[in-house]
XYZ file of C-alpha atoms in Angstrom:
142
model
C 29.070 -25.425 0.480
C 28.929 -28.462 -0.955
C 26.669 -30.154 1.809
C 24.749 -27.547 1.075
C 24.895 -27.553 -3.482
C 24.442 -31.394 -3.010
C 21.037 -30.604 -0.611
C 19.901 -27.482 -2.631
C 20.525 -28.055 -6.799
C 17.638 -30.783 -7.150
C 15.452 -28.543 -5.709
C 16.138 -25.763 -7.869
C 16.729 -28.267 -10.887
C 13.225 -29.828 -10.285
C 11.143 -26.938 -9.331
C 10.419 -28.537 -5.974
C 11.480 -25.147 -4.290
C 8.439 -23.407 -5.580
C 6.774 -26.063 -4.992
C 7.734 -26.010 -1.123
C 7.062 -22.345 -0.758
C 3.946 -22.559 -2.472
C 2.663 -25.073 0.200
C 3.613 -22.087 2.707
C 1.741 -19.530 0.828
C -1.015 -21.548 0.608
C -0.861 -22.421 4.826
C -0.772 -18.658 5.323
C -4.152 -17.980 2.984
C -5.905 -20.673 5.003
C -4.681 -18.608 8.773
C -5.616 -15.670 7.151
C -8.778 -17.098 6.138
C -10.217 -18.824 9.433
C -8.868 -16.292 11.700
C -10.870 -13.091 10.063
C -10.544 -9.776 11.832
C -7.160 -10.258 13.806
C -4.827 -9.987 10.408
C -6.655 -7.108 9.220
C -9.115 -7.347 6.247
C -8.502 -10.127 5.106
C -9.259 -9.413 1.072
C -6.094 -7.249 0.173
C -4.296 -9.999 2.229
C -5.653 -12.993 -0.001
C -5.071 -10.651 -3.240
C -1.538 -10.429 -1.619
C -1.475 -14.311 -1.594
C -2.753 -14.837 -4.642
C 0.342 -12.307 -6.462
C 3.052 -13.787 -4.797
C 1.329 -16.854 -5.914
C 1.543 -16.064 -9.347
C 5.134 -15.339 -9.175
C 6.116 -18.253 -7.565
C 4.639 -20.515 -10.662
C 6.475 -17.784 -12.937
C 9.251 -18.914 -10.827
C 8.319 -22.913 -11.025
C 7.566 -22.595 -14.885
C 10.753 -21.504 -15.649
C 13.533 -23.056 -13.731
C 11.542 -26.151 -15.193
C 11.936 -24.730 -18.863
C 8.578 -24.417 -19.548
C 6.963 -22.805 -22.666
C 7.027 -18.730 -22.779
C 3.840 -18.739 -22.831
C 2.772 -20.186 -19.318
C 5.099 -17.793 -17.375
C 3.613 -15.057 -18.942
C -0.009 -16.367 -17.908
C 1.443 -17.113 -14.687
C 3.073 -13.374 -13.884
C -0.473 -11.885 -16.094
C -2.229 -13.292 -12.654
C 0.579 -12.228 -10.196
C -0.450 -8.867 -11.554
C -4.121 -9.133 -12.212
C -4.118 -10.082 -8.584
C -1.714 -7.050 -7.891
C -3.349 -4.430 -9.045
C -6.146 -6.335 -7.048
C -5.188 -6.031 -3.903
C -4.059 -1.761 -5.105
C -7.212 -1.550 -5.674
C -8.501 -2.525 -2.479
C -6.373 -0.962 -0.439
C -7.092 2.410 -2.139
C -10.613 1.668 -1.260
C -10.399 0.958 2.214
C -8.213 4.125 2.609
C -10.662 6.267 1.064
C -13.599 4.686 2.863
C -11.244 5.858 6.015
C -10.325 8.887 4.864
C -6.468 7.879 5.474
C -3.726 8.830 2.834
C -2.347 5.180 0.959
C 0.960 4.752 2.162
C 2.729 1.615 1.937
C 4.661 2.566 5.642
C 3.190 2.429 8.888
C 4.645 5.752 9.886
C 1.384 8.408 10.414
C 1.922 10.569 7.575
C 3.536 14.073 7.997
C 1.116 16.466 7.463
C -2.273 16.068 8.003
C -4.872 14.742 5.784
C -6.825 18.365 6.398
C -6.152 21.102 8.072
C -7.422 22.261 11.258
C -9.958 24.694 11.002
C -9.080 28.261 10.796
C -9.390 30.083 14.481
C -11.914 32.972 12.856
C -12.048 36.061 11.281
C -8.908 37.868 10.217
C -8.637 40.710 13.777
C -10.001 43.763 13.723
C -8.541 46.939 13.877
C -9.414 46.824 18.383
C -6.543 43.401 17.979
C -4.173 45.499 17.053
C -1.005 45.857 19.723
C -0.973 48.280 22.347
C 0.180 51.599 21.531
C -0.342 51.091 17.542
C -2.996 53.338 15.801
C -4.580 52.522 12.885
C -3.794 54.381 9.255
C -6.540 56.913 9.379
C -9.011 56.691 6.406
C -11.308 59.475 5.004
C -15.129 58.116 3.859
C -16.938 60.133 1.468
C -15.015 63.104 -0.537
C -11.222 63.474 -0.360
C -10.019 66.918 0.749
C -7.855 68.870 -1.043
């Protein structure tokens, strides 16, 4: 465990760990940009990566002891990117008329009910042997 401490402590103290992860996020964004259509809609993915990058910038600023306005600005940028991603995903779901969900599982209930089979069955469709109640037309008999 001591060996890991000597390896990782300088990375965390200098904020370089956040830089390394930011490089991975940038590589992923480049991959998403170069492979259109294979990974789904690009705009929501890129917005999600931007939100993650904002959080990593806030982490880096915290690790190096940056003033709080820098941390707040990075968090605000991450939040704006997250809202953008949610808006893009909602617009896509509305276009497809699918429920918005975070799970890849299909919804438990269909988005709309199947069409009704037709009008309510009349007296002719009653079970055999049952007689419809007698209804008087016209005046009431005494």
